[in-house]
Amino acid sequence: MTITEFFRQDSMALPRRHAALLLPVVTGIALAIVGAFGTYVGMSLLTRLLHFVTGALLITALVIAVTALVRRYLFSGAEPLWAAIGVAVAVAPIGGWIVHQLLWLLAPRVLPFVTYRDLALQVLSINLFLGPLIWAIRRMPAEATDLAIDPAQPASPPDICCSFRSKLPFAVRNAAVLSLSAEDHYVRVRTDRGEALILINLADAVAALGPETGVRIHRSHWVAHAAIRGLARQSGRLGVRLDHDLVLPVSRAGQKLLRNQVDRVPSDA
């Protein structure tokens, strides 16, 4: 194995969410080593490491929390780039306060030489650098980051399931999946806790959930057996009604697969 192959294999084994968490810590270490923002004058290397790494972890945790709320309540899934930039800007004032408190604890003698405005702008500059970069990392192709396996070997069902679940937002990661719908290169995942739009192939998502949990009623739709509440007609086409009153179309092949299930549920077709 060459050095290049070693590092490529290692990067494939590192999930994207871990890389997104590791990047702020690495950035904090780098800032401490170079003594960024004039900290080399009044703070030792050990103090700078503690200051920057702790600040990076606290501000990253805040960004993750705000991003999770944005995804759930504004976008029902992955947020666009402009929203990630908006979160980076919105968090900066609180981040400045966090940095100020860390200075008060670790190096109070430097406080007379720095203002809260300076600290907030420093946090903003770092956020605007890391925010879009982490956003891009989280959207790298799954095959390059999520599965550390031989391409010639098919993934086992547990591996597929873990990969599928890891793409979901934290708020719905362990929720019961009600339906899947393909939207271009993405799949809309509807759960009993909300929706999410993730980058995955519909066939892979269906395989991750297993054949016993539901049925693919259409080339673009899959529904869980437990979510089916009956049949309905919408615009003259037969469809499946789900828990949340959503009606998904059913193909002829899907009707055959549904036959046994439909016998046990009421129909308004």
XYZ file of N, CA and C in Angstrom:
807
model
N 0.844 -1.200 0.000
C 0.000 0.000 0.000
C 0.879 1.249 0.000
N 0.600 2.164 -0.920
C 1.360 3.395 -0.991
C 0.864 4.384 0.054
N 1.634 5.452 0.277
C 1.229 6.482 1.228
C -0.074 7.134 0.773
N -0.182 7.366 -0.552
C -1.409 7.976 -1.082
C -2.613 7.096 -0.825
N -2.488 5.787 -1.050
C -3.590 4.862 -0.817
C -3.968 4.805 0.649
N -2.958 4.902 1.534
C -3.235 4.865 2.976
C -4.103 6.028 3.397
N -3.707 7.238 2.956
C -4.472 8.405 3.356
C -5.840 8.438 2.685
N -5.947 7.909 1.462
C -7.236 7.846 0.791
C -8.166 6.895 1.527
N -7.652 5.765 1.959
C -8.456 4.811 2.701
C -8.898 5.389 4.034
N -7.992 6.106 4.686
C -8.321 6.703 5.977
C -9.398 7.767 5.840
N -9.301 8.581 4.771
C -10.303 9.621 4.577
C -11.659 9.029 4.250
N -11.676 7.894 3.551
C -12.947 7.250 3.242
C -13.600 6.693 4.500
N -12.763 6.267 5.456
C -13.306 5.683 6.677
C -13.842 6.727 7.637
N -13.506 7.989 7.418
C -13.932 9.062 8.321
C -15.252 9.632 7.848
N -16.324 9.457 8.600
C -17.620 9.994 8.181
C -17.563 11.498 8.033
N -18.435 12.003 7.182
C -18.438 13.448 6.945
C -18.745 14.244 8.207
N -19.623 13.722 9.043
C -19.948 14.482 10.252
C -18.754 14.582 11.194
N -17.887 13.560 11.212
C -16.693 13.614 12.037
C -15.699 14.632 11.475
N -15.581 14.662 10.144
C -14.692 15.636 9.517
C -15.167 17.050 9.801
N -16.489 17.245 9.780
C -17.042 18.569 10.048
C -16.773 19.011 11.482
N -16.720 18.056 12.416
C -16.423 18.391 13.812
C -14.927 18.580 14.032
N -14.129 17.834 13.297
C -12.681 17.892 13.488
C -12.081 19.174 12.926
N -12.658 19.684 11.849
C -12.092 20.862 11.191
C -12.001 22.081 12.110
N -13.040 22.430 12.889
C -12.899 23.578 13.806
C -11.803 23.372 14.842
N -11.642 22.134 15.332
C -10.594 21.868 16.320
C -9.212 22.062 15.697
N -9.029 21.544 14.488
C -7.749 21.714 13.791
C -7.479 23.193 13.548
N -8.523 23.921 13.165
C -8.364 25.364 12.950
C -7.966 26.064 14.243
N -8.596 25.669 15.360
C -8.240 26.261 16.649
C -6.800 25.999 17.020
N -6.318 24.789 16.775
C -4.917 24.459 17.067
C -3.980 25.295 16.212
N -4.321 25.440 14.923
C -3.487 26.239 14.024
C -3.440 27.699 14.468
N -4.593 28.256 14.853
C -4.624 29.643 15.322
C -3.798 29.817 16.592
N -3.834 28.811 17.466
C -3.045 28.894 18.694
C -1.555 28.857 18.399
N -1.144 28.014 17.487
C 0.279 27.872 17.168
C 0.844 29.155 16.573
N 0.075 29.779 15.678
C 0.581 31.011 15.040
C 0.328 32.236 15.906
N -0.415 32.095 17.002
C -0.713 33.247 17.861
C -1.594 34.260 17.179
N -2.669 33.783 16.547
C -3.552 34.647 15.761
C -4.152 35.756 16.605
N -4.509 36.858 15.919
C -5.167 38.017 16.532
C -4.337 38.625 17.662
N -3.016 38.505 17.566
C -2.125 39.120 18.545
C -2.023 38.378 19.857
N -2.566 37.166 19.945
C -2.535 36.425 21.209
C -1.126 35.954 21.578
N -0.206 35.971 20.607
C 1.165 35.550 20.905
C 1.850 36.522 21.862
N 1.301 37.738 21.997
C 1.934 38.744 22.849
C 1.660 38.475 24.327
N 0.396 38.231 24.682
C 0.053 38.138 26.095
C -0.344 36.764 26.581
N -0.213 35.725 25.731
C -0.644 34.389 26.136
C 0.415 33.363 25.742
N 0.662 32.416 26.635
C 1.603 31.339 26.322
C 0.964 30.369 25.327
N 1.779 29.486 24.755
C 1.264 28.531 23.776
C 0.203 27.630 24.401
N 0.441 27.159 25.625
C -0.527 26.284 26.285
C -1.854 27.006 26.516
N -1.763 28.253 26.942
C -2.983 29.034 27.168
C -3.721 29.277 25.863
N -2.945 29.562 24.796
C -3.581 29.781 23.493
C -4.278 28.516 22.998
N -3.648 27.368 23.195
C -4.265 26.114 22.774
C -5.583 25.887 23.517
N -5.543 26.092 24.811
C -6.752 25.901 25.610
C -7.835 26.896 25.207
N -7.420 28.130 24.951
C -8.364 29.187 24.589
C -9.019 28.913 23.234
N -8.211 28.672 22.228
C -8.754 28.521 20.872
C -9.521 27.199 20.697
N -9.005 26.113 21.238
C -9.684 24.821 21.067
C -10.995 24.793 21.836
N -10.993 25.305 23.069
C -12.237 25.359 23.835
C -13.260 26.252 23.150
N -12.798 27.405 22.684
C -13.698 28.307 21.965
C -14.259 27.662 20.705
N -13.412 26.931 19.977
C -13.859 26.264 18.753
C -14.936 25.225 19.055
N -14.742 24.455 20.123
C -15.717 23.422 20.480
C -17.051 24.034 20.912
N -16.993 25.088 21.728
C -18.226 25.715 22.211
C -18.999 26.389 21.076
N -18.285 27.111 20.228
C -18.963 27.810 19.129
C -19.471 26.816 18.102
N -18.722 25.738 17.856
C -19.181 24.699 16.929
C -20.452 24.040 17.444
N -20.496 23.761 18.747
C -21.706 23.172 19.332
C -22.904 24.103 19.146
N -22.665 25.403 19.297
C -23.735 26.378 19.099
C -24.199 26.395 17.645
N -23.253 26.367 16.715
C -23.589 26.352 15.289
C -24.391 25.105 14.941
N -23.977 23.956 15.468
C -24.687 22.704 15.201
C -26.122 22.782 15.700
N -26.308 23.328 16.887
C -27.661 23.435 17.456
C -28.542 24.347 16.613
N -28.005 25.512 16.221
C -28.785 26.450 15.413
C -29.078 25.851 14.040
N -28.079 25.185 13.449
C -28.271 24.569 12.134
C -29.332 23.480 12.179
N -29.354 22.696 13.259
C -30.363 21.645 13.398
C -31.769 22.246 13.435
N -31.923 23.372 14.140
C -33.226 24.029 14.187
C -33.611 24.581 12.820
N -32.631 25.160 12.112
C -32.897 25.702 10.777
C -33.327 24.601 9.822
N -32.619 23.470 9.876
C -32.965 22.358 8.985
C -34.363 21.833 9.267
N -34.698 21.714 10.526
C -35.983 21.098 10.871
C -37.165 22.008 10.597
N -37.047 23.284 10.963
C -38.211 24.152 10.908
C -38.281 25.057 9.673
N -37.175 25.234 8.961
C -37.186 26.098 7.788
C -37.043 25.335 6.477
N -36.290 24.229 6.496
C -36.016 23.547 5.232
C -36.424 22.075 5.231
N -36.810 21.524 6.363
C -37.182 20.107 6.460
C -36.098 19.212 5.870
N -34.856 19.563 6.095
C -33.743 18.781 5.574
C -32.507 19.642 5.402
N -31.657 19.268 4.446
C -30.389 19.962 4.245
C -30.613 21.418 3.884
N -29.853 22.301 4.537
C -29.992 23.725 4.304
C -29.137 24.153 3.112
N -29.544 25.193 2.359
C -28.723 25.715 1.256
C -27.512 26.477 1.790
N -26.596 26.799 0.887
C -25.367 27.489 1.283
C -25.656 28.826 1.942
N -26.609 29.578 1.388
C -26.870 30.904 1.951
C -27.368 30.811 3.394
N -28.088 29.723 3.723
C -28.548 29.545 5.095
C -27.383 29.227 6.023
N -26.415 28.427 5.537
C -25.229 28.124 6.343
C -24.443 29.404 6.625
N -24.352 30.279 5.632
C -23.670 31.562 5.838
C -24.454 32.424 6.831
N -25.788 32.388 6.725
C -26.623 33.139 7.659
C -26.432 32.684 9.095
N -26.322 31.369 9.297
C -26.081 30.835 10.643
C -24.720 31.314 11.153
N -23.713 31.298 10.283
C -22.375 31.739 10.683
C -22.391 33.193 11.148
N -23.161 34.027 10.449
C -23.256 35.445 10.835
C -24.052 35.596 12.131
N -25.158 34.873 12.244
C -26.035 35.017 13.413
C -25.358 34.578 14.702
N -24.481 33.591 14.612
C -23.830 33.045 15.803
C -22.659 33.911 16.267
N -22.134 34.751 15.383
C -20.931 35.528 15.700
C -21.055 36.373 16.970
N -22.161 37.109 17.198
C -22.233 37.909 18.430
C -22.136 37.063 19.704
N -22.838 35.930 19.729
C -22.750 35.055 20.907
C -21.349 34.454 20.993
N -20.769 34.136 19.837
C -19.408 33.622 19.827
C -18.418 34.619 20.401
N -18.619 35.908 20.098
C -17.755 36.939 20.664
C -17.848 36.972 22.178
N -19.063 36.792 22.701
C -19.240 36.751 24.158
C -18.550 35.532 24.757
N -18.634 34.373 24.064
C -17.956 33.162 24.545
C -16.450 33.377 24.617
N -15.881 33.978 23.580
C -14.443 34.244 23.567
C -14.067 35.217 24.686
N -14.915 36.220 24.907
C -14.645 37.185 25.974
C -14.603 36.491 27.336
N -15.531 35.572 27.570
C -15.554 34.852 28.838
C -14.337 33.944 28.995
N -13.897 33.351 27.904
C -12.705 32.502 27.963
C -11.461 33.339 28.289
N -11.382 34.524 27.702
C -10.259 35.405 28.027
C -10.302 35.822 29.495
N -11.499 36.081 29.990
C -11.641 36.471 31.390
C -11.154 35.352 32.315
N -11.375 34.098 31.908
C -10.950 32.961 32.725
C -9.473 32.631 32.559
N -8.976 32.716 31.328
C -7.634 32.222 31.035
C -6.561 33.309 30.997
N -6.914 34.483 30.523
C -5.910 35.551 30.379
C -6.560 36.911 30.599
N -7.019 37.198 31.809
C -7.730 38.458 32.058
C -6.885 39.701 31.813
N -5.575 39.537 31.843
C -4.724 40.720 31.660
C -4.781 41.296 30.246
N -5.282 40.508 29.280
C -5.349 41.005 27.900
C -6.669 41.706 27.612
N -7.621 41.617 28.506
C -8.941 42.197 28.252
C -8.924 43.708 28.023
N -8.073 44.478 28.734
C -8.056 45.927 28.469
C -7.624 46.286 27.054
N -7.002 45.349 26.349
C -6.469 45.637 25.022
C -7.360 45.125 23.891
N -8.530 44.592 24.233
C -9.422 44.069 23.190
C -10.858 44.414 23.555
N -11.695 44.661 22.548
C -13.099 44.995 22.791
C -13.999 43.837 22.352
N -15.217 43.875 22.849
C -16.186 42.847 22.447
C -16.410 42.888 20.937
N -16.446 44.088 20.369
C -16.639 44.222 18.914
C -15.523 43.529 18.157
N -14.293 43.689 18.631
C -13.157 43.022 17.980
C -13.329 41.500 18.026
N -13.739 40.999 19.181
C -13.883 39.546 19.347
C -15.000 39.001 18.464
N -16.115 39.732 18.374
C -17.221 39.280 17.531
C -16.809 39.255 16.063
N -16.043 40.251 15.626
C -15.568 40.280 14.239
C -14.577 39.148 13.962
N -13.746 38.829 14.959
C -12.821 37.703 14.796
C -13.587 36.393 14.638
N -14.605 36.201 15.474
C -15.426 34.997 15.366
C -16.145 34.960 14.015
N -16.642 36.106 13.591
C -17.339 36.179 12.306
C -16.427 35.769 11.150
N -15.190 36.262 11.164
C -14.262 35.920 10.084
C -13.975 34.423 10.042
N -13.826 33.805 11.214
C -13.577 32.359 11.267
C -14.826 31.590 10.841
N -15.990 32.032 11.297
C -17.236 31.369 10.918
C -17.469 31.412 9.412
N -17.188 32.554 8.800
C -17.396 32.684 7.358
C -16.418 31.836 6.564
N -15.291 31.487 7.175
C -14.344 30.581 6.524
C -14.769 29.126 6.708
N -15.121 28.770 7.950
C -15.432 27.371 8.247
C -16.841 26.970 7.804
N -17.801 27.890 7.918
C -19.185 27.544 7.611
C -19.376 26.983 6.206
N -19.002 27.737 5.155
C -19.160 27.202 3.796
C -18.299 25.958 3.546
N -17.123 25.895 4.185
C -16.252 24.733 3.986
C -16.897 23.470 4.567
N -17.440 23.572 5.779
C -18.111 22.425 6.391
C -19.368 22.063 5.603
N -20.095 23.075 5.131
C -21.282 22.828 4.303
C -20.908 22.002 3.075
N -19.779 22.338 2.437
C -19.337 21.599 1.250
C -18.909 20.177 1.603
N -18.225 20.024 2.745
C -17.778 18.681 3.171
C -18.970 17.771 3.397
N -20.021 18.293 3.997
C -21.196 17.471 4.307
C -21.947 17.054 3.058
N -21.650 17.705 1.937
C -22.334 17.361 0.696
C -21.437 16.684 -0.322
N -20.272 16.256 0.126
C -19.416 15.468 -0.752
C -20.107 14.160 -1.086
N -19.830 13.581 -2.259
C -20.463 12.304 -2.617
C -20.261 11.267 -1.539
N -21.317 10.534 -1.242
C -21.276 9.561 -0.147
C -20.214 8.505 -0.351
N -20.005 8.070 -1.615
C -19.059 6.989 -1.839
C -17.625 7.399 -1.550
N -17.384 8.727 -1.459
C -16.025 9.180 -1.192
C -15.743 9.365 0.281
N -16.792 9.352 1.119
C -16.571 9.679 2.521
C -17.231 8.747 3.516
N -18.328 8.108 3.145
C -19.109 7.388 4.142
C -18.776 5.916 4.281
N -18.297 5.254 3.207
C -18.106 3.815 3.255
C -16.655 3.458 3.040
N -16.001 2.906 4.050
C -14.618 2.479 3.937
C -14.600 0.996 3.578
N -14.988 0.671 2.324
C -15.058 -0.710 1.889
C -14.439 -0.857 0.528
N -14.130 -2.085 0.165
C -13.623 -2.393 -1.161
C -14.734 -2.162 -2.160
N -14.532 -1.328 -3.228
C -15.595 -1.066 -4.187
C -16.108 -2.332 -4.845
N -15.296 -3.373 -4.902
C -15.726 -4.609 -5.543
C -16.647 -5.432 -4.659
N -16.715 -5.099 -3.364
C -17.533 -5.853 -2.428
C -18.810 -5.089 -2.115
N -19.992 -5.710 -2.245
C -21.241 -5.020 -1.910
C -21.346 -4.771 -0.424
N -21.968 -3.669 -0.073
C -22.128 -3.334 1.348
C -23.156 -4.262 1.966
N -22.891 -4.668 3.193
C -23.843 -5.516 3.897
C -25.015 -4.663 4.350
N -26.207 -5.264 4.582
C -27.379 -4.485 5.007
C -27.128 -3.587 6.196
N -26.419 -4.022 7.281
C -26.172 -3.107 8.393
C -25.366 -1.885 7.967
N -24.384 -2.081 7.051
C -23.588 -0.954 6.582
C -24.461 0.041 5.829
N -25.352 -0.479 4.966
C -26.227 0.389 4.192
C -27.157 1.165 5.113
N -27.714 0.475 6.099
C -28.648 1.117 7.028
C -27.959 2.226 7.808
N -26.750 1.964 8.299
C -26.014 2.976 9.064
C -25.697 4.182 8.195
N -25.325 3.931 6.933
C -25.018 5.027 6.022
C -26.255 5.871 5.758
N -27.397 5.213 5.563
C -28.652 5.928 5.328
C -29.026 6.784 6.538
N -29.005 6.199 7.722
C -29.377 6.934 8.923
C -28.429 8.092 9.208
N -27.148 7.911 8.903
C -26.163 8.956 9.190
C -26.386 10.204 8.350
N -27.089 10.078 7.227
C -27.357 11.226 6.368
C -28.523 12.070 6.881
N -29.338 11.493 7.757
C -30.504 12.212 8.255
C -30.109 13.238 9.309
N -30.845 14.351 9.422
C -30.608 15.298 10.510
C -30.780 14.616 11.860
N -30.065 15.104 12.847
C -30.079 14.468 14.172
C -31.496 14.342 14.728
N -32.340 15.337 14.467
C -33.685 15.345 15.049
C -34.547 14.184 14.560
N -34.275 13.648 13.366
C -35.108 12.567 12.817
C -34.307 11.296 12.558
N -33.076 11.255 13.041
C -32.190 10.137 12.706
C -32.735 8.799 13.190
N -33.393 8.780 14.322
C -33.912 7.525 14.872
C -35.431 7.438 14.780
N -36.034 8.306 13.980
C -37.493 8.310 13.846
C -37.955 7.188 12.918
N -39.228 6.836 13.029
C -39.823 5.834 12.145
C -40.024 6.439 10.761
N -39.522 5.784 9.741
C -39.635 6.277 8.371
C -40.989 5.874 7.814
N -41.758 6.854 7.311
C -43.090 6.603 6.772
C -43.082 6.431 5.260
N -42.280 7.233 4.574
C -42.234 7.130 3.117
C -40.954 7.748 2.584
N -40.624 7.372 1.350
C -39.478 7.922 0.627
C -39.948 8.363 -0.744
N -39.458 9.520 -1.192
C -39.809 10.009 -2.521
C -38.567 10.562 -3.194
N -38.292 10.106 -4.412
C -37.127 10.576 -5.159
C -37.398 11.965 -5.723
N -36.422 12.868 -5.552
C -36.492 14.218 -6.101
C -35.138 14.531 -6.723
N -35.038 14.343 -8.035
C -33.768 14.466 -8.757
C -32.746 13.501 -8.158
N -31.618 14.023 -7.661
C -30.592 13.159 -7.068
C -30.789 12.990 -5.556
N -31.881 13.539 -5.041
C -32.126 13.497 -3.609
C -33.334 12.602 -3.307
N -33.489 12.279 -2.038
C -34.654 11.524 -1.580
C -35.272 12.273 -0.405
N -36.584 12.513 -0.503
C -37.297 13.137 0.617
C -37.744 12.027 1.555
N -37.267 12.099 2.793
C -37.574 11.093 3.803
C -38.608 11.680 4.749
N -39.788 11.057 4.794
C -40.849 11.510 5.695
C -40.877 10.576 6.892
N -40.823 11.146 8.080
C -40.828 10.362 9.302
C -41.933 10.843 10.221
N -42.104 10.153 11.339
C -43.121 10.582 12.306
C -42.671 11.782 13.124
N -41.466 12.310 12.840
C -40.971 13.505 13.533
C -40.691 14.662 12.584
N -40.956 14.477 11.304
C -40.678 15.525 10.335
C -40.052 14.960 9.065
N -39.647 15.849 8.184
C -39.098 15.455 6.893
C -37.640 15.869 6.763
N -36.953 15.241 5.818
C -35.569 15.599 5.514
C -35.302 15.265 4.056
N -34.482 16.069 3.415
C -34.071 15.838 2.026
C -32.589 15.497 2.036
N -32.245 14.275 1.615
C -30.860 13.818 1.696
C -30.367 13.360 0.337
N -29.055 13.404 0.176
C -28.422 12.988 -1.073
C -28.166 11.487 -1.019
N -29.021 10.716 -1.698
C -28.906 9.267 -1.724
C -29.757 8.746 -2.865
N -29.416 7.578 -3.376
C -30.222 6.921 -4.396
C -31.428 6.266 -3.737
N -32.605 6.361 -4.368
C -33.810 5.792 -3.764
C -33.664 4.291 -3.542
N -33.054 3.595 -4.492
C -32.879 2.145 -4.339
C -32.018 1.820 -3.124
N -30.985 2.626 -2.874
C -30.134 2.391 -1.699
C -30.898 2.660 -0.406
N -31.732 3.715 -0.408
C -32.520 4.026 0.786
C -33.515 2.911 1.079
N -34.162 2.374 0.033
C -35.113 1.278 0.213
C -34.400 0.045 0.744
N -33.220 -0.254 0.175
C -32.456 -1.411 0.629
C -32.042 -1.259 2.087
N -31.733 -0.027 2.512
C -31.316 0.211 3.895
C -32.446 -0.090 4.873
N -33.688 0.188 4.478
C -34.820 -0.029 5.376
C -35.265 -1.487 5.403
N -34.937 -2.234 4.361
C -35.264 -3.660 4.348
C -36.599 -3.955 3.691
N -36.724 -5.103 3.035
C -37.953 -5.445 2.311
C -39.156 -5.699 3.206
N -38.921 -6.017 4.468
C -40.034 -6.349 5.351
C -40.725 -5.113 5.924
N -40.130 -3.936 5.769
C -40.693 -2.737 6.399
C -41.684 -1.993 5.518
N -41.606 -2.178 4.203
C -42.487 -1.432 3.319
C -42.452 -1.953 1.913
N -43.004 -1.167 0.994
C -43.100 -1.590 -0.403
C -42.871 -0.393 -1.312
N -42.193 -0.650 -2.419
C -41.967 0.405 -3.407
C -43.177 0.434 -4.336
N -44.021 1.436 -4.169
C -45.283 1.491 -4.896
C -45.141 2.150 -6.268
N -44.002 2.773 -6.508
C -43.796 3.531 -7.742
C -42.305 3.658 -7.941
N -41.864 3.931 -9.132
C -40.419 4.073 -9.348
C -39.824 5.217 -8.529
N -40.675 6.157 -8.096
C -40.184 7.313 -7.342
C -40.652 7.331 -5.900
N -41.393 6.299 -5.464
C -41.968 6.345 -4.122
C -41.908 4.983 -3.432
N -41.676 5.032 -2.115
C -41.716 3.856 -1.239
C -42.513 4.245 -0.009
N -43.319 3.304 0.518
C -44.081 3.590 1.731
C -43.896 2.456 2.731
N -43.918 2.795 4.006
C -43.851 1.791 5.062
C -45.222 1.144 5.219
N -45.242 -0.164 5.483
C -46.508 -0.863 5.678
C -47.329 -0.194 6.777
N -46.677 0.184 7.872
C -47.380 0.755 9.017
C -47.985 2.123 8.723
N -47.522 2.801 7.649
C -47.999 4.155 7.351
C -49.207 4.162 6.427
N -49.520 3.045 5.792
C -50.610 3.001 4.819
C -51.954 3.063 5.547
N -52.797 4.010 5.130
C -54.118 4.151 5.736
C -55.245 3.895 4.731
N -54.929 3.552 3.519
C -55.953 3.245 2.534
C -55.577 3.726 1.157
N -56.473 3.526 0.212
C -56.282 3.972 -1.157
C -57.132 5.203 -1.414
N -56.697 6.015 -2.348
C -57.438 7.221 -2.703
C -57.161 7.546 -4.157
N -58.064 8.287 -4.759
C -57.847 8.736 -6.134
C -57.583 10.229 -6.127
N -56.527 10.593 -6.829
C -56.121 11.998 -6.902
C -55.862 12.324 -8.362
N -56.630 13.274 -8.882
C -56.546 13.632 -10.309
C -56.756 12.413 -11.200
N -57.675 11.540 -10.775
C -58.001 10.372 -11.574
C -57.030 9.219 -11.462
N -55.996 9.356 -10.651
C -54.994 8.302 -10.514
C -55.086 7.676 -9.127
N -54.854 6.368 -9.092
C -54.890 5.657 -7.828
C -53.642 5.970 -7.015
N -53.830 6.176 -5.713
C -52.699 6.475 -4.850
C -52.867 5.873 -3.477
N -51.812 5.944 -2.680
C -51.817 5.447 -1.307
C -51.884 6.631 -0.361
N -52.829 6.555 0.582
C -52.954 7.612 1.588
C -52.150 7.225 2.814
N -51.336 8.176 3.300
C -50.458 7.916 4.434
C -50.998 8.565 5.711
N -50.250 8.382 6.797
C -50.650 8.920 8.098
C -50.937 10.414 8.039
N -50.070 11.145 7.332
C -50.180 12.595 7.322
C -51.023 13.087 6.146
N -51.954 12.247 5.646
C -52.900 12.600 4.592
C -52.231 12.922 3.264
N -51.013 12.515 3.105
C -50.341 12.652 1.824
C -50.719 11.469 0.943
N -51.025 11.725 -0.323
C -51.368 10.658 -1.265
C -50.243 10.523 -2.280
N -49.641 9.336 -2.339
C -48.561 9.060 -3.275
C -49.066 8.155 -4.384
N -48.649 8.397 -5.632
C -49.142 7.596 -6.757
C -48.647 6.153 -6.697
N -49.457 5.263 -7.283
C -49.134 3.842 -7.314
C -49.082 3.385 -8.770
N -48.008 2.727 -9.150
C -47.893 2.167 -10.499
C -48.604 0.821 -10.559
N -48.734 0.251 -11.740
C -49.377 -1.054 -11.867
C -48.595 -2.125 -11.120
N -47.284 -2.070 -11.242
C -46.465 -3.039 -10.500
C -46.625 -2.834 -9.004
N -46.745 -1.561 -8.586
C -46.941 -1.281 -7.168
C -48.267 -1.784 -6.651
N -49.304 -1.751 -7.508
C -50.605 -2.260 -7.096
C -50.539 -3.749 -6.777
N -49.779 -4.504 -7.560
C -49.635 -5.936 -7.306
C -48.924 -6.177 -5.979
N -47.893 -5.379 -5.713
C -47.159 -5.541 -4.461
C -48.010 -5.149 -3.255
N -48.939 -4.220 -3.492
C -49.768 -3.729 -2.394
C -50.984 -4.601 -2.117
N -51.301 -5.532 -3.004
C -52.572 -6.245 -2.924
C -52.833 -6.850 -1.544
N -51.842 -7.537 -1.009
C -52.028 -8.169 0.302
C -52.212 -7.130 1.404
N -51.499 -5.991 1.285
C -51.616 -4.942 2.294
C -52.967 -4.246 2.226
N -53.462 -4.013 1.035
C -54.710 -3.277 0.854
C -55.890 -4.048 1.424
N -55.828 -5.366 1.394
C -56.905 -6.187 1.926
C -57.137 -5.940 3.417
N -56.127 -5.353 4.094
C -56.235 -5.181 5.531
C -56.497 -3.735 5.946
N -56.629 -2.845 4.948
C -56.850 -1.435 5.290
C -58.080 -0.939 4.552
N -58.772 0.099 5.074
C -59.951 0.639 4.406
C -59.585 1.353 3.128
N -60.490 1.385 2.179
C -60.222 2.035 0.892
C -61.341 3.016 0.573
N -60.949 4.191 0.057
C -61.943 5.164 -0.412
C -61.806 5.386 -1.900
N -61.159 4.392 -2.579
C -60.955 4.509 -4.016
C -62.290 4.396 -4.730
